[in-house]
Every structure is written in C-alpha cells, then in structure tokens.
Amino acid sequence: MTKRILTGLKPTGEQLHIGNYFGAIKPFIDLTHTEKDAEFFLFLANMHGFTQLHDPKTLKEYSLTILKLYLAIGINPNKVFIYNPAEIPAHAQLNRVLSCLTIMGTMERMHSYKDALAKGKAGELSVGTFNYPVLMAADILLYDADLVPVGQDQKQHVEYARDIAEKFNRQYGETFKVPHPLINREVATITGLDGRKMSKSYNNYIGLLDDEKTLLKKVKQIATDTKTVEESKNPDECNVYKIGKLFLTPEEDQARRKKYLAGGLSYKEAKEYTFEKMRNYLAPIQKKYHAISDEEVIHMLAKNTSHIQEIAQKKITEVYKKIGFTLS
Ligand code: TYM
C-alpha cells in the first residue's frame, strides 16, 4: 500500500507562527520532495479549533487564513490533498466510536487536558477539550496514515492514536494502520521570545504574516542574559541564536556559531542579523499569501472533498460493520 503522510493545523489564531511552520509543516513539505511515491494529506483542524473558538465569523476567517498560508508556504495542491474534516462526517463518526473504547483515565493523562486544566477550572472545560486526542486519532486512523509530522507537544496524542488503533485491531480484527509520529529533534520544540515553547497562548510567537515593524519589535523583545559584548556566548543557550538559526543555511549557521563562541558579538548585532534573515525568509511567503483569494482556496477544497470523502467513508463503513452498527 502507498505510504501516507498526514498532518493538520488548528485555526485558533490570526495566523500561523514559526513554531507551527518549522515544527510541523516544513518537515511535511520537505517530505513531499523526498518521498516521491507517498500520498500526502493536509487538513484544516477546525473541529479542534472549535474547542476554543466559538464565533463563526472568526473561525471562518482564521480557517481561510490557514488554507491560504498552506499555499503561500509552498504546499503543492496537486501533490497534497488539502481538505476540511468538518465537511466529512466520518471524522465525527469515528470520534464517537473511539470515544466509547477509550477510558477516562487515558484522557486525564493527556497534555492537552492537563494544560487546559492548568489554565482554568476543570468543571468549565468543554468535553471537546477533554477528548481532543480522540478526534485527533480519528483524523489519523481514517486515512491509514503511516507518518504524522508534528511538534513534540503532539507526540503523546499520536501515541494514543497508535494505542487505540492496536486495541481496535485486537478486538475487531485488522482495521487500522498503526501510525508513527514524525518528530524532527532539531525543531521538535521551537523557542518563543521569552525562552518558553513558542505558542499562541503564551503570546510569545513570531507570526508568518508579521509585518516588518512587528518583526523588528518582536526580535528586540527576545530575552537575553546579561553577558557583555566581549564575553563568549554559548549559542545553544541563547534565544536569539535558537530562533535565528531557523532561517539560516547550514554554512551560515556554522559561521554564526563561531561568532557567538568567539566573543565580541553584541546582542544588538545578533538581533539585527536575525531580523534581516527572518524578514528575507518571510517576505516571499507574505507576498504570495496576499495574492491568494478566498475563492481560490474554497475552490481547492471543493476539488478534493469527494476523493477524501470516499477514503474516509470506506473506512467508517468497515468500522461500522465490524462493531455491529450496520444491520444489513
Ligand atoms: P496546532 O495548530 O496547535 O499545532 C500545529 C502543529 O505545530 C506544532 N507546534 C510546534 N512545533 C514545534 N515547536 C513549537 N513551539 C510548536 N508549536 C506548535 C504542533 O506540534 C503541531 O504539529 N492537535 C494538532 C492539530 C491536529 C492534528 C491532527 C495533527 C488535529 N488533528 C491529526 C496531526 C494529526 C495541533 O496541535 O495543532
């Protein structure tokens, strides 16, 4: 069977940040160039976004933004199926089936739930937030994905998808492919401006669509220590380096590391250099983004839906038969 590679991103903010980009989507794009025979699935995780975002206008607006960004960063829609799971009933159907095969204790151990819990009161969290990983497993298992490129924070969720696939296969016979998370160590957790993990909810991110002025302001905000200009600096402990290296070629990176270690590099200069590289990297993405219309991405989704629907429908029909839902 053809190898399948699948991932998705949530439309929970005005745009994507460079943590999403370097952690998940760029590794996905890289695979489209190296895995010539594989099939690629990239979706809009709007059913996941709905855990946080209940205003229809905003959800729709953010969804269109993500889809346009997919194209602007170089996803080839002729090579990658881009789709909207909310319009494919099998996602919700499999979510239901897997929910009933998953015990509460498993969900209570999930980071998504624990993180949400840390921010608010348990009784006020939605059930959708609690069983978020179940829907994620449905997204993955419906398509028999082999590889799921994600950041480190999603590892546990993909592991749950593996466990529930194995459990189902044991109980009802071979049905689902057991997926593997694909986490590139170098970019598993992209650092934010304050040194914590880059995240929309920490508001410590650099956005793919940030304009020059915003980029400069944010780069200036990157937290540094109190080392003097003369002192040698360990690049691996420096937030400016960690963020800046994402935009460098391997040769530029080697030269930068030497500069940090040698001493004589001020954080001001390090930040100016990082800003330049970042701006040059993001400018063509932003230019392309602004040239894409809403109609273009809506049309693109419509083109793929029937093919995706067919794959998902086939799988859920098999599941329904195996568990005894289908009576004929
Ligand atoms: P989302 O939108 O929160 O994150 C999208 C992807 O970005 C990665 N990511 C990071 N990687 C490295 N460093 C960071 N600072 C960083 N911040 C975010 C995330 O790990 C993720 O890969 N639950 C998924 C969406 C989803 C999904 C799926 C993914 C729903 N169903 C099925 C794969 C397969 C999520 O976290 O979205």
CSV table of N, CA, C and O in Angstrom, one decimal, residues 5 21-22 24-36 40 73-75 79 149 182 184 187 281:
chain,number,residue,atom,x,y,z
A,5,ILE,N,1.2,10.2,4.4
A,5,ILE,CA,1.8,11.1,5.3
A,5,ILE,C,0.7,12.2,5.6
A,5,ILE,O,0.2,12.8,4.6
A,21,TYR,N,5.3,26.3,11.8
A,21,TYR,CA,5.9,26.2,10.5
A,21,TYR,C,7.1,25.2,10.5
A,21,TYR,O,7.2,24.2,9.8
A,22,PHE,N,8.1,25.6,11.4
A,22,PHE,CA,9.3,24.8,11.4
A,22,PHE,C,9.1,23.4,12.1
A,22,PHE,O,9.8,22.5,11.8
A,24,ALA,N,6.2,21.5,12.3
A,24,ALA,CA,5.3,20.5,11.7
A,24,ALA,C,5.2,20.7,10.2
A,24,ALA,O,5.3,19.7,9.4
A,25,ILE,N,5.0,21.9,9.7
A,25,ILE,CA,4.6,21.9,8.3
A,25,ILE,C,5.8,21.9,7.3
A,25,ILE,O,5.7,21.3,6.3
A,26,LYS,N,6.9,22.5,7.8
A,26,LYS,CA,8.1,22.4,6.9
A,26,LYS,C,8.6,21.0,6.8
A,26,LYS,O,8.9,20.6,5.6
A,27,PRO,N,8.7,20.2,7.9
A,27,PRO,CA,9.1,18.8,7.7
A,27,PRO,C,8.1,18.1,6.7
A,27,PRO,O,8.5,17.2,6.0
A,28,PHE,N,6.8,18.4,6.8
A,28,PHE,CA,5.9,17.9,5.9
A,28,PHE,C,6.2,18.2,4.4
A,28,PHE,O,6.2,17.4,3.6
A,29,ILE,N,6.4,19.5,4.2
A,29,ILE,CA,6.8,20.0,2.8
A,29,ILE,C,8.0,19.3,2.4
A,29,ILE,O,8.1,18.8,1.2
A,30,ASP,N,9.0,19.2,3.2
A,30,ASP,CA,10.3,18.5,2.9
A,30,ASP,C,10.0,17.1,2.4
A,30,ASP,O,10.7,16.6,1.4
A,31,LEU,N,9.1,16.4,3.1
A,31,LEU,CA,8.8,15.0,2.7
A,31,LEU,C,8.2,14.9,1.3
A,31,LEU,O,8.3,14.0,0.6
A,32,THR,N,7.4,16.0,1.0
A,32,THR,CA,6.8,16.0,-0.4
A,32,THR,C,7.8,16.0,-1.5
A,32,THR,O,7.6,15.5,-2.6
A,33,HIS,N,9.0,16.4,-1.1
A,33,HIS,CA,10.1,16.4,-2.1
A,33,HIS,C,10.9,15.1,-2.1
A,33,HIS,O,11.5,14.7,-3.1
A,34,THR,N,11.0,14.5,-0.9
A,34,THR,CA,11.9,13.3,-0.9
A,34,THR,C,11.1,12.0,-1.0
A,34,THR,O,11.6,11.0,-1.5
A,35,GLU,N,9.9,12.0,-0.5
A,35,GLU,CA,9.1,10.7,-0.6
A,35,GLU,C,8.2,10.8,-1.9
A,35,GLU,O,7.0,11.1,-1.8
A,36,LYS,N,8.8,10.5,-3.0
A,36,LYS,CA,8.2,10.7,-4.3
A,36,LYS,C,6.9,9.9,-4.4
A,36,LYS,O,5.9,10.3,-5.1
A,40,PHE,N,0.0,12.5,0.3
A,40,PHE,CA,0.0,13.5,1.3
A,40,PHE,C,-1.3,14.1,1.6
A,40,PHE,O,-2.1,14.4,0.7
A,73,ILE,N,3.1,29.0,1.7
A,73,ILE,CA,4.4,28.4,2.1
A,73,ILE,C,5.0,27.3,1.2
A,73,ILE,O,6.0,26.7,1.5
A,74,GLY,N,4.2,27.1,0.2
A,74,GLY,CA,4.8,26.2,-0.9
A,74,GLY,C,4.2,24.8,-0.9
A,74,GLY,O,4.7,23.9,-1.6
A,75,ILE,N,3.0,24.6,-0.3
A,75,ILE,CA,2.3,23.3,-0.5
A,75,ILE,C,1.8,23.2,-1.9
A,75,ILE,O,1.1,24.2,-2.3
A,79,LYS,N,-0.2,17.9,-5.4
A,79,LYS,CA,0.5,16.7,-4.8
A,79,LYS,C,0.0,16.4,-3.4
A,79,LYS,O,0.2,15.3,-2.9
A,149,PRO,N,3.8,14.0,10.8
A,149,PRO,CA,4.8,15.0,11.2
A,149,PRO,C,4.1,16.0,12.2
A,149,PRO,O,3.2,16.7,11.8
A,182,LEU,N,6.2,11.7,13.5
A,182,LEU,CA,7.5,12.1,12.9
A,182,LEU,C,7.9,13.4,13.5
A,182,LEU,O,7.3,14.4,13.3
A,184,ASN,N,11.1,15.8,14.3
A,184,ASN,CA,12.5,16.1,13.9
A,184,ASN,C,13.1,16.8,15.2
A,184,ASN,O,12.7,17.8,15.6
A,187,VAL,N,13.9,20.5,15.5
A,187,VAL,CA,12.8,21.5,15.5
A,187,VAL,C,11.6,21.0,16.3
A,187,VAL,O,10.5,21.5,16.2
A,281,TYR,N,13.4,35.8,4.7
A,281,TYR,CA,12.8,34.5,4.6
A,281,TYR,C,11.2,34.6,4.4
A,281,TYR,O,10.6,33.9,3.6
